[in-house]
CSV table of C-alpha atoms in Angstrom, one decimal:
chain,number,residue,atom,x,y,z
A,1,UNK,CA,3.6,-43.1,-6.9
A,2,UNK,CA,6.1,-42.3,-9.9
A,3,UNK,CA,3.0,-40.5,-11.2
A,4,UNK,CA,2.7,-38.5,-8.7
A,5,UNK,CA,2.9,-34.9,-9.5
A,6,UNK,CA,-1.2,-35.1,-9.4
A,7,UNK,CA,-1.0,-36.8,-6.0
A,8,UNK,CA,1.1,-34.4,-4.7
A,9,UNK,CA,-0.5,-31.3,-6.0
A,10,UNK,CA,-4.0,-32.8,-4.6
A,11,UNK,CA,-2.5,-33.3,-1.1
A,12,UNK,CA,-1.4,-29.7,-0.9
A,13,UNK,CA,-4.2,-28.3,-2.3
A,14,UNK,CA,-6.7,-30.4,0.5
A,15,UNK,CA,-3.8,-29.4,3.4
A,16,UNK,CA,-4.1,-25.5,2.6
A,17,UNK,CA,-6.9,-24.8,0.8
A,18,UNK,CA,-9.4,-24.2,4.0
A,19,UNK,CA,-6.3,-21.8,5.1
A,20,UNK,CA,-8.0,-19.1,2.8
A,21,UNK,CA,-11.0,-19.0,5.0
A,22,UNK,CA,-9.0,-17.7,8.1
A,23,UNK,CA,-6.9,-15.3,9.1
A,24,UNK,CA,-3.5,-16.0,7.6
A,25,UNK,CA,-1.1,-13.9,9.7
A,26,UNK,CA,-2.4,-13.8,13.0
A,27,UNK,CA,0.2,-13.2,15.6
A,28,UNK,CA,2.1,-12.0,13.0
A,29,UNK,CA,1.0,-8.9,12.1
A,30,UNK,CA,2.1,-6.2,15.0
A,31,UNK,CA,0.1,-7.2,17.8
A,32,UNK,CA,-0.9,-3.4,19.5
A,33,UNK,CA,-3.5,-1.3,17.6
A,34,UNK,CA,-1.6,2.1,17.9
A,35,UNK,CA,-5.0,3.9,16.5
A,36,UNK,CA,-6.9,3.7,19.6
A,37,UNK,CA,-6.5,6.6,22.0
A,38,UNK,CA,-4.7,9.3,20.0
A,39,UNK,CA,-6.3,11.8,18.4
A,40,UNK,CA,-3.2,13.4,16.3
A,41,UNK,CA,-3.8,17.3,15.2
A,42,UNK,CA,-1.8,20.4,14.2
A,43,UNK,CA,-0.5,23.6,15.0
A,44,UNK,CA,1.0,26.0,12.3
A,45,UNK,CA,2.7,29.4,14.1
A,46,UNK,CA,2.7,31.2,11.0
A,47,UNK,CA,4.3,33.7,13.3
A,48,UNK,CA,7.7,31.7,13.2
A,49,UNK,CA,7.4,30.6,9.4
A,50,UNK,CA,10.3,31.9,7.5
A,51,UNK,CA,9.1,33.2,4.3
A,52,UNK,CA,10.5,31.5,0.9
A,53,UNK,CA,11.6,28.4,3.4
A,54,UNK,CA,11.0,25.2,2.1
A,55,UNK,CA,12.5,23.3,4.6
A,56,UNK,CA,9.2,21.4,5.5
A,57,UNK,CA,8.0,21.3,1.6
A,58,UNK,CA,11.5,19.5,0.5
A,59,UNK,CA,11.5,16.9,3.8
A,60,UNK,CA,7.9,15.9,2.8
A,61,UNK,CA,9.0,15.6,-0.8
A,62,UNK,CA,12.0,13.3,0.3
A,63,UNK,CA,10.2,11.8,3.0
A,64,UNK,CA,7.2,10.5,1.1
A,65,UNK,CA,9.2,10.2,-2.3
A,66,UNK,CA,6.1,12.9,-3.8
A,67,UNK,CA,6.4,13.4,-7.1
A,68,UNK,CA,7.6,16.8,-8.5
A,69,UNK,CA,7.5,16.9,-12.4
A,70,UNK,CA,8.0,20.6,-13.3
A,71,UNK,CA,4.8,20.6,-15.0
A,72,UNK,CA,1.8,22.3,-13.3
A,73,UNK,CA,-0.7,20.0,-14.2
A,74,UNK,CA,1.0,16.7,-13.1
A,75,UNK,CA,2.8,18.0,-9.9
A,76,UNK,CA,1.7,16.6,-6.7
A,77,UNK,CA,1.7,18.6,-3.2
A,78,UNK,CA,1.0,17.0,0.2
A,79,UNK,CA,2.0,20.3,1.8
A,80,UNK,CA,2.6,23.8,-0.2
A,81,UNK,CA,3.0,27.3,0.7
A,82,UNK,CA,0.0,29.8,-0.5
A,83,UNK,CA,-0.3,33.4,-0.8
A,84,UNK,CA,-2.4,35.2,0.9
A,85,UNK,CA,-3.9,38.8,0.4
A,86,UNK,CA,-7.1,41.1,1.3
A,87,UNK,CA,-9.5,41.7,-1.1
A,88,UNK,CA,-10.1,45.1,-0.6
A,89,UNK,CA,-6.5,46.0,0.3
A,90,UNK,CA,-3.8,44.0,-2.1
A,91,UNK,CA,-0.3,44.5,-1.2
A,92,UNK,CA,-1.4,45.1,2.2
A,93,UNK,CA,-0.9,42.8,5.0
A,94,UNK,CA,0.1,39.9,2.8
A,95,UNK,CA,1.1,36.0,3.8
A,96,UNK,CA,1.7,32.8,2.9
A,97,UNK,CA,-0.1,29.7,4.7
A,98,UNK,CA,1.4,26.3,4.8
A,99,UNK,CA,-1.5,24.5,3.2
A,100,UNK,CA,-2.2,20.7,3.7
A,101,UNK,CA,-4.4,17.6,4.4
A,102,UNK,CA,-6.3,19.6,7.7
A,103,UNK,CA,-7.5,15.7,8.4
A,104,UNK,CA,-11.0,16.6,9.1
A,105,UNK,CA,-12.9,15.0,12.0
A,106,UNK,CA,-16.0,14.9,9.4
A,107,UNK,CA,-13.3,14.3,5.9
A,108,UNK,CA,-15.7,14.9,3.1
A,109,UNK,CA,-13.0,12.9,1.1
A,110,UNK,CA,-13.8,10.0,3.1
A,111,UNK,CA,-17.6,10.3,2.9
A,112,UNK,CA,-17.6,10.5,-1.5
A,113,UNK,CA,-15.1,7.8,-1.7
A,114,UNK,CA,-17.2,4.4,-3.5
A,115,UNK,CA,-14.5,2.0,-2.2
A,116,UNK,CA,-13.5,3.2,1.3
A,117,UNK,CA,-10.0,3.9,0.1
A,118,UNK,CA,-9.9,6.8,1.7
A,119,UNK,CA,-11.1,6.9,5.5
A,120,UNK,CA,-10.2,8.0,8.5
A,121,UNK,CA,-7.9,5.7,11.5
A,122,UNK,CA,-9.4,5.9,14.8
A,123,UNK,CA,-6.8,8.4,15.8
A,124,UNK,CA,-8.3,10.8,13.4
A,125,UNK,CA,-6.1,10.3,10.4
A,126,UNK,CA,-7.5,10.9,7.1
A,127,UNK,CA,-5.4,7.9,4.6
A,128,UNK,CA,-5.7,6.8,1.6
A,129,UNK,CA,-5.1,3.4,1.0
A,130,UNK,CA,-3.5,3.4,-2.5
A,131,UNK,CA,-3.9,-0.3,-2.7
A,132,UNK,CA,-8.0,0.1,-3.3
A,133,UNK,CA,-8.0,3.6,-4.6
A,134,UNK,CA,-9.4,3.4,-8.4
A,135,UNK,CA,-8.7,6.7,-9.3
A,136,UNK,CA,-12.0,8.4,-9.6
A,137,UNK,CA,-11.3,11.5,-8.0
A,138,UNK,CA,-14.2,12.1,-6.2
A,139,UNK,CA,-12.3,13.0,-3.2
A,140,UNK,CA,-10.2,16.1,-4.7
A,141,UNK,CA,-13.3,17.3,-6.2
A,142,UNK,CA,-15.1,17.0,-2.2
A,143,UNK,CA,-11.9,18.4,-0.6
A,144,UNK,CA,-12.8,21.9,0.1
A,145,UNK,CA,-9.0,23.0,0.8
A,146,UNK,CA,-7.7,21.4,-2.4
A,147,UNK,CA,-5.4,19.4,-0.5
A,148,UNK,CA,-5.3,16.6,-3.0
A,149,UNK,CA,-3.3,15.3,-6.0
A,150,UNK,CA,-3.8,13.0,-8.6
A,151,UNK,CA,-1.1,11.1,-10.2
A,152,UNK,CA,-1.6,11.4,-14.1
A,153,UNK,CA,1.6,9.9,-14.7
A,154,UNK,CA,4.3,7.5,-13.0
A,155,UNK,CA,7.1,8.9,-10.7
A,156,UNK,CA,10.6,7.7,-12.0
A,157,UNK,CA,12.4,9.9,-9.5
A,158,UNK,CA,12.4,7.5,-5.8
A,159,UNK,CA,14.4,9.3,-3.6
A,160,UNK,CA,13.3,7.3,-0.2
A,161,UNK,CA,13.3,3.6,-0.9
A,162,UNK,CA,11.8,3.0,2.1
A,163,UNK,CA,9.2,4.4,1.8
A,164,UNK,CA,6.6,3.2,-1.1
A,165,UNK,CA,6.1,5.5,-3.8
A,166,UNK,CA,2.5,5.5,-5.8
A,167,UNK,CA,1.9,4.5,-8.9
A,168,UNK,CA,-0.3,6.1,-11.8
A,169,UNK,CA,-3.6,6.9,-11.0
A,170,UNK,CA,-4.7,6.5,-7.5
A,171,UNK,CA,-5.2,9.9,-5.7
A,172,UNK,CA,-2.6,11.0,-3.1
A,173,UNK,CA,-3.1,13.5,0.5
A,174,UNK,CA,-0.5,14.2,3.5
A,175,UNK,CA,-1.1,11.1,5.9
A,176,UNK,CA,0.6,13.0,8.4
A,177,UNK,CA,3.7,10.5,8.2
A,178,UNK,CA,1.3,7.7,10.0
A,179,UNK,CA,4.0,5.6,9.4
A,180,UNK,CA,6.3,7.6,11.5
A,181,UNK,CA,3.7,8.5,14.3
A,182,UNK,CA,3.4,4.6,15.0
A,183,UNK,CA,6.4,4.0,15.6
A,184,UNK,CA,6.5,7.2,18.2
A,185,UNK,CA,8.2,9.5,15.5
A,186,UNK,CA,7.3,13.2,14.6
A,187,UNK,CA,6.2,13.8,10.7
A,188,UNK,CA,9.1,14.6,8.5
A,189,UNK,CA,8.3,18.6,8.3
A,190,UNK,CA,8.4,18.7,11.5
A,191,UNK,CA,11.7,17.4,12.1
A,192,UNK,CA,12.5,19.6,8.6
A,193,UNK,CA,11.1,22.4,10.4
A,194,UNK,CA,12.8,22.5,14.1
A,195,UNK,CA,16.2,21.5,12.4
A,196,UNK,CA,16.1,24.5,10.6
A,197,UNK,CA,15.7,26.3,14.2
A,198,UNK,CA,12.4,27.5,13.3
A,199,UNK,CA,10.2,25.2,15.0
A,200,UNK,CA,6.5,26.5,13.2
A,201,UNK,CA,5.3,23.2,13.3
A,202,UNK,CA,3.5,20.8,16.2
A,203,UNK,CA,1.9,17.6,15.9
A,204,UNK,CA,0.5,16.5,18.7
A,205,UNK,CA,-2.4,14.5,20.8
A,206,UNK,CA,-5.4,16.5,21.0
A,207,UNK,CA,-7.0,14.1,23.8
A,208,UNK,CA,-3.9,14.6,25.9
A,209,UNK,CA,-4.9,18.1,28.0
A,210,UNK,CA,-1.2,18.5,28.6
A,211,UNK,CA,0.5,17.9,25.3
A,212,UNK,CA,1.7,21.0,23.1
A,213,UNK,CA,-0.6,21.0,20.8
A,214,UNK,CA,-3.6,21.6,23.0
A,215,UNK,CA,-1.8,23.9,25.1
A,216,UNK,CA,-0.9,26.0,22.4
A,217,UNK,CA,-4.3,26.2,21.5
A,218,UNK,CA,-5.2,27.2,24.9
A,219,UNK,CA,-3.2,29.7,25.1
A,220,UNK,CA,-3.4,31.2,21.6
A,221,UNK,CA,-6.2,32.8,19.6
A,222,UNK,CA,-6.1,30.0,16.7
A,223,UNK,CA,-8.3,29.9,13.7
A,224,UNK,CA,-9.1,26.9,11.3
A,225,UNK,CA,-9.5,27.4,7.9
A,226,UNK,CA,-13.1,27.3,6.2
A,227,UNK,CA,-14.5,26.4,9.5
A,228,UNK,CA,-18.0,27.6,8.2
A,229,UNK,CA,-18.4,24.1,6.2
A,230,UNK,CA,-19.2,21.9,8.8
A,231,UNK,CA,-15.4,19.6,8.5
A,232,UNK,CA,-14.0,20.3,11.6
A,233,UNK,CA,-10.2,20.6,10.4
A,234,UNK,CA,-7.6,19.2,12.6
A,235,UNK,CA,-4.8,22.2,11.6
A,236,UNK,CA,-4.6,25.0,13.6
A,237,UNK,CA,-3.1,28.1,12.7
A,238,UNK,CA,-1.8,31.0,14.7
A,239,UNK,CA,-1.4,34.2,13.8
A,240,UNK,CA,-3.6,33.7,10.5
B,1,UNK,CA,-27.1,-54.6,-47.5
B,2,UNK,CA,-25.7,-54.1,-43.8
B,3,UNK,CA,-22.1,-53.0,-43.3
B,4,UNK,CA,-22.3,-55.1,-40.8
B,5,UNK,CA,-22.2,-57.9,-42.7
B,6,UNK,CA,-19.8,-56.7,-45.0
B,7,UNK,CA,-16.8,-55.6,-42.1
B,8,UNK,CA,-17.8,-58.7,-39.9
B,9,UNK,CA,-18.6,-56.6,-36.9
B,10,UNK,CA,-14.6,-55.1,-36.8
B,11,UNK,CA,-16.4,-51.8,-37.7
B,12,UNK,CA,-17.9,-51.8,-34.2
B,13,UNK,CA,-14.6,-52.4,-32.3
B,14,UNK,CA,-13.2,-49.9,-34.1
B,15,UNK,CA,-16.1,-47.5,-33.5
B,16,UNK,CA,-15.7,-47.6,-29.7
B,17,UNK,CA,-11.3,-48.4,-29.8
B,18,UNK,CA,-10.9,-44.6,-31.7
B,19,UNK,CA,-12.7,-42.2,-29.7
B,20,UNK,CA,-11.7,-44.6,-26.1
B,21,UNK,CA,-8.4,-43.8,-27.5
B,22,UNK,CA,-8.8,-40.1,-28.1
B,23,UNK,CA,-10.0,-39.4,-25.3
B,24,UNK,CA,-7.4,-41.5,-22.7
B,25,UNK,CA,-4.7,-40.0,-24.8
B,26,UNK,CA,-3.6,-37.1,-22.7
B,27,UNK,CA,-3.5,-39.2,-19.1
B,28,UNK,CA,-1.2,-41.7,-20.8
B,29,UNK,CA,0.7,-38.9,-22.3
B,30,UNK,CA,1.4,-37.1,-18.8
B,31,UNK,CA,1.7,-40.2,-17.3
B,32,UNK,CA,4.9,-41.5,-19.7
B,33,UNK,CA,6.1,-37.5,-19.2
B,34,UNK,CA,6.0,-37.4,-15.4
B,35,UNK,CA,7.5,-41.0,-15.8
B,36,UNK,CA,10.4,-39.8,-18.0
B,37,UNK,CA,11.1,-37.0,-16.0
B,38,UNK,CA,11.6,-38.9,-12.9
B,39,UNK,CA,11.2,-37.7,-9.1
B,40,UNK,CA,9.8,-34.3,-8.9
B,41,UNK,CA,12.1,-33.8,-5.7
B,42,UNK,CA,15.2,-34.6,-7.5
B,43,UNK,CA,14.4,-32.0,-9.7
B,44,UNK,CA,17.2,-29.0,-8.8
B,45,UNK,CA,16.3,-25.8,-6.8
B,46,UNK,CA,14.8,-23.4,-9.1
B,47,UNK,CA,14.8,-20.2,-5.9
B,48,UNK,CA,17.8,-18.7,-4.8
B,49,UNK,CA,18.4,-19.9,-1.2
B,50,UNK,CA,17.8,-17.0,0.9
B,51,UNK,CA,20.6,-15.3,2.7
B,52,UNK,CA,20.2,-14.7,6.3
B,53,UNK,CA,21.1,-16.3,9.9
B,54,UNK,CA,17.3,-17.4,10.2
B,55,UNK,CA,16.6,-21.0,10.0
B,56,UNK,CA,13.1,-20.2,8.6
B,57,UNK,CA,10.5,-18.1,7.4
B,58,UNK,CA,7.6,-16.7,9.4
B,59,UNK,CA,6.1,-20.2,8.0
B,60,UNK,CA,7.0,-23.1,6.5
B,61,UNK,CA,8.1,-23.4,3.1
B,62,UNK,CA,5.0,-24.9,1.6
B,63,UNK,CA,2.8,-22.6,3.0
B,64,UNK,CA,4.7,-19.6,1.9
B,65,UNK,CA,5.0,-21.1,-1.7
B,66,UNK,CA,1.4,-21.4,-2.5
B,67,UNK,CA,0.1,-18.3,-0.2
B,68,UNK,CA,2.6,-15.9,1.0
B,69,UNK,CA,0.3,-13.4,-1.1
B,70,UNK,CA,-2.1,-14.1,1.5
B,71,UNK,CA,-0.1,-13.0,4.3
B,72,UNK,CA,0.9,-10.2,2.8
B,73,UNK,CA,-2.3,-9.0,2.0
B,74,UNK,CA,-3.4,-9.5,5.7
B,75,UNK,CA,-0.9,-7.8,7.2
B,76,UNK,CA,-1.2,-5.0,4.3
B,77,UNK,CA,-4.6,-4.1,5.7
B,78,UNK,CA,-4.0,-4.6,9.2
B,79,UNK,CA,-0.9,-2.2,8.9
B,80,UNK,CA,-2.6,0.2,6.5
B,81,UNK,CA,-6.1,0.5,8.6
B,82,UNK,CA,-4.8,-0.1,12.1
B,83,UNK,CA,-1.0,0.7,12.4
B,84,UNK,CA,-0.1,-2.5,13.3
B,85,UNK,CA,3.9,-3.1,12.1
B,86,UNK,CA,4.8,-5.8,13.0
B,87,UNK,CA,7.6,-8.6,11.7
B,88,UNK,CA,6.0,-9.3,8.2
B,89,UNK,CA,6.4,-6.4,5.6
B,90,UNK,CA,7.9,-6.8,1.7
B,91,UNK,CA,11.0,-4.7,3.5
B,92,UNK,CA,11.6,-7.8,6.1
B,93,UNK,CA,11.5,-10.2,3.0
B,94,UNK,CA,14.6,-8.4,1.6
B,95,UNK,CA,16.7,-9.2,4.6
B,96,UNK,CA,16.8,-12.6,3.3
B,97,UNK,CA,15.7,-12.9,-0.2
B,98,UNK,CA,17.9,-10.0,-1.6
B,99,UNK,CA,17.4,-10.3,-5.3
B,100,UNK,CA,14.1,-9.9,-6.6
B,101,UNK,CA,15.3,-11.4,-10.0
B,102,UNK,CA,16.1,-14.4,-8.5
B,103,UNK,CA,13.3,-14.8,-6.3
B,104,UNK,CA,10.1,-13.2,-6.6
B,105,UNK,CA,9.7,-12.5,-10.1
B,106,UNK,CA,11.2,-16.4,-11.3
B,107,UNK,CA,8.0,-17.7,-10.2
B,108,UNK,CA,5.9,-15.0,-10.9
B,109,UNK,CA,7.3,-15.2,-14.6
B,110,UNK,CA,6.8,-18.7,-14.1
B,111,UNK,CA,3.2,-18.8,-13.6
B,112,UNK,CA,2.5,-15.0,-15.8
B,113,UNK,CA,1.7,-13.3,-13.0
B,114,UNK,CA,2.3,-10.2,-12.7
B,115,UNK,CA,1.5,-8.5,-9.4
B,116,UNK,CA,1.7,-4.8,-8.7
B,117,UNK,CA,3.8,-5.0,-5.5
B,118,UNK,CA,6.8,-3.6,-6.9
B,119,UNK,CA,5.3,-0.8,-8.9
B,120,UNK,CA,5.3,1.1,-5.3
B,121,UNK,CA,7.2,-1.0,-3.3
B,122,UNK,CA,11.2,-1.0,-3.2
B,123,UNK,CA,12.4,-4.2,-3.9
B,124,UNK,CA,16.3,-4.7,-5.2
């Protein structure tokens, strides 16, 4: 058996090689599926949002290690801020929105994409999975709020190291921290934003009748942005 | 005239000898190698040993050696699609294999591969 490097190779090939056709982590993967049940939305009290904070912008940068070149054309936003003014009336009655992912019951992000990359969790998150995205950009053109970003280039800067950052050319939304929200966390501009004492921002469970996202949109006059197409956002604003 | 005649019939040994030769040439070849470099056990521990309290991984060593990509792709897509995180992630492998130099990539380099994990992924 001196020559045996063949034997042995053989023997472990035969041993392992049927492993391929099942399922090679079971029992080790997490065993509860934490996507069932929730329905995670939004509430955005513009009313409390501090103009020219950042506080939520910078936490998500951090957070989710987004890439911020100084350029335009290559810099990626899960969340930004947007002006606001009448058409009729400029200068009067102007605003600025926190604009983001609204995680659409009906994502038409999800419904272009060729390779299911991006798709929505039973609990009404709208992911990308960066592993399987090819980088067609379908999905930013079909994303009616522009919530999307492409990365044209590689991100040096990695300020969270636990967190993955992505590499070039896969296409990149807010997930609303899923990571966070399965392990019974808030998302990182919320914790940004009630650290900063202003508290604008609510992520909740819209199945739950008693949480505080559906009671605050019982009890306020909230409005949806571009709910005329059909996409059934999952942010709510007050006092839009 | 037959060349037969003239080579006594050698020709024909030799005819069949050179290319029975040729071609058994690379099994005797690897067989005096493997016999020359002895025991492939004996052979000294190419990984760094990981660095933890645990007595083992998540499997055992052969299994992780030939398909530890496997695994991780499983649980990739079962924590990606369904939010299950549980024990296995590339973060848990660090808490025992610390260097990536001297783990991951010396048989990755080994073999050219050159998978994309750590493109995204932190690994020291």
């Amino acid at each position: 058996m001196k020559v045996a490097g063949g034997t042995i190779f053989a023997g472990v090939s035969s041993t392992y090689a049927f492993r391929i056709l099942t399922t090679p982590g079971e029992g080790l993967a997490g065993d509860e599926i934490v996507t069932t049940g929730h329905r995670w939305g939004m509430v955005i009290d513009l009313n409390k949002c501090k103009p020219g904070c950042t506080a939520c912008l910078d936490a998500c940068r951090h957070e989710n290690n987004v890439a911020l070149f100084g350029d335009d054309r290559w810099d990626i936003h899960w969340i930004r801020k947007v002006g606001l003014h009448k058409k009729d009336n400029p200068g009067v009655g102007e605003k600025s929105i926190l604009l983001l992912c609204n995680h659409c019951d009906k994502p038409p992000c999800a419904q272009v994409c060729p390779v299911r990359a991006t798709y929505k969790r039973d609990d009404g998150i709208v992911i990308v999975d960066h592993h399987r995205c090819i980088g067609c950009r379908y999905c930013m053109i079909a994303c009616p709020y522009n919530a999307r970003s492409f990365n044209f280039r590689d991100n040096e800067e990695w300020p969270n190291k636990e967190r993955p950052k992505r590499s070039h050319g896969v296409a990149e939304a807010c997930h609303l921290c899923a990571h966070r929200l399965d392990q019974g966390e808030m998302p990182a501009c919320v914790e940004a934003c009630n650290a900063i004492g202003a508290g604008a921002i609510y992520v909740g469970d819209l199945n739950d009748p008693e949480s505080n996202v559906s009671s605050l949109i019982a009890s306020n006059a909230v409005k949806r942005i571009r709910e005329d197409l059909g996409t059934e956002p999952k942010v709510y604003y007050v006092g839009l | 005239m037959n060349i037969n005649k003239i080579l006594g019939g050698k020709i024909r040994i030799l005819a069949v000898a050179i290319p029975v030769l040729f071609i058994l040439f690379p099994f005797g070849y690897s067989a005096v190698a493997s016999l020359m470099a002895g025991n492939v056990n004996d052979a000294p521990l190419f990984l760094e040993k990981a660095d933890s309290e645990f007595e083992e991984c998540v499997r055992d060593a052969t299994y992780m050696r030939y398909h530890h990509w496997e695994l991780l792709r499983y649980v990739r897509e079962e924590v990606v699609r369904y939010g299950k995180r549980g024990d296995i992630s590339l973060q848990k492998c660090q808490d025992c294999h610390k260097n990536r130099e001297k783990f991951c990539d010396k048989c990755h380099d080994a073999v050219s591969m050159t998978p994309d994990c750590f493109e995204c992924h932190h690994y020291p």
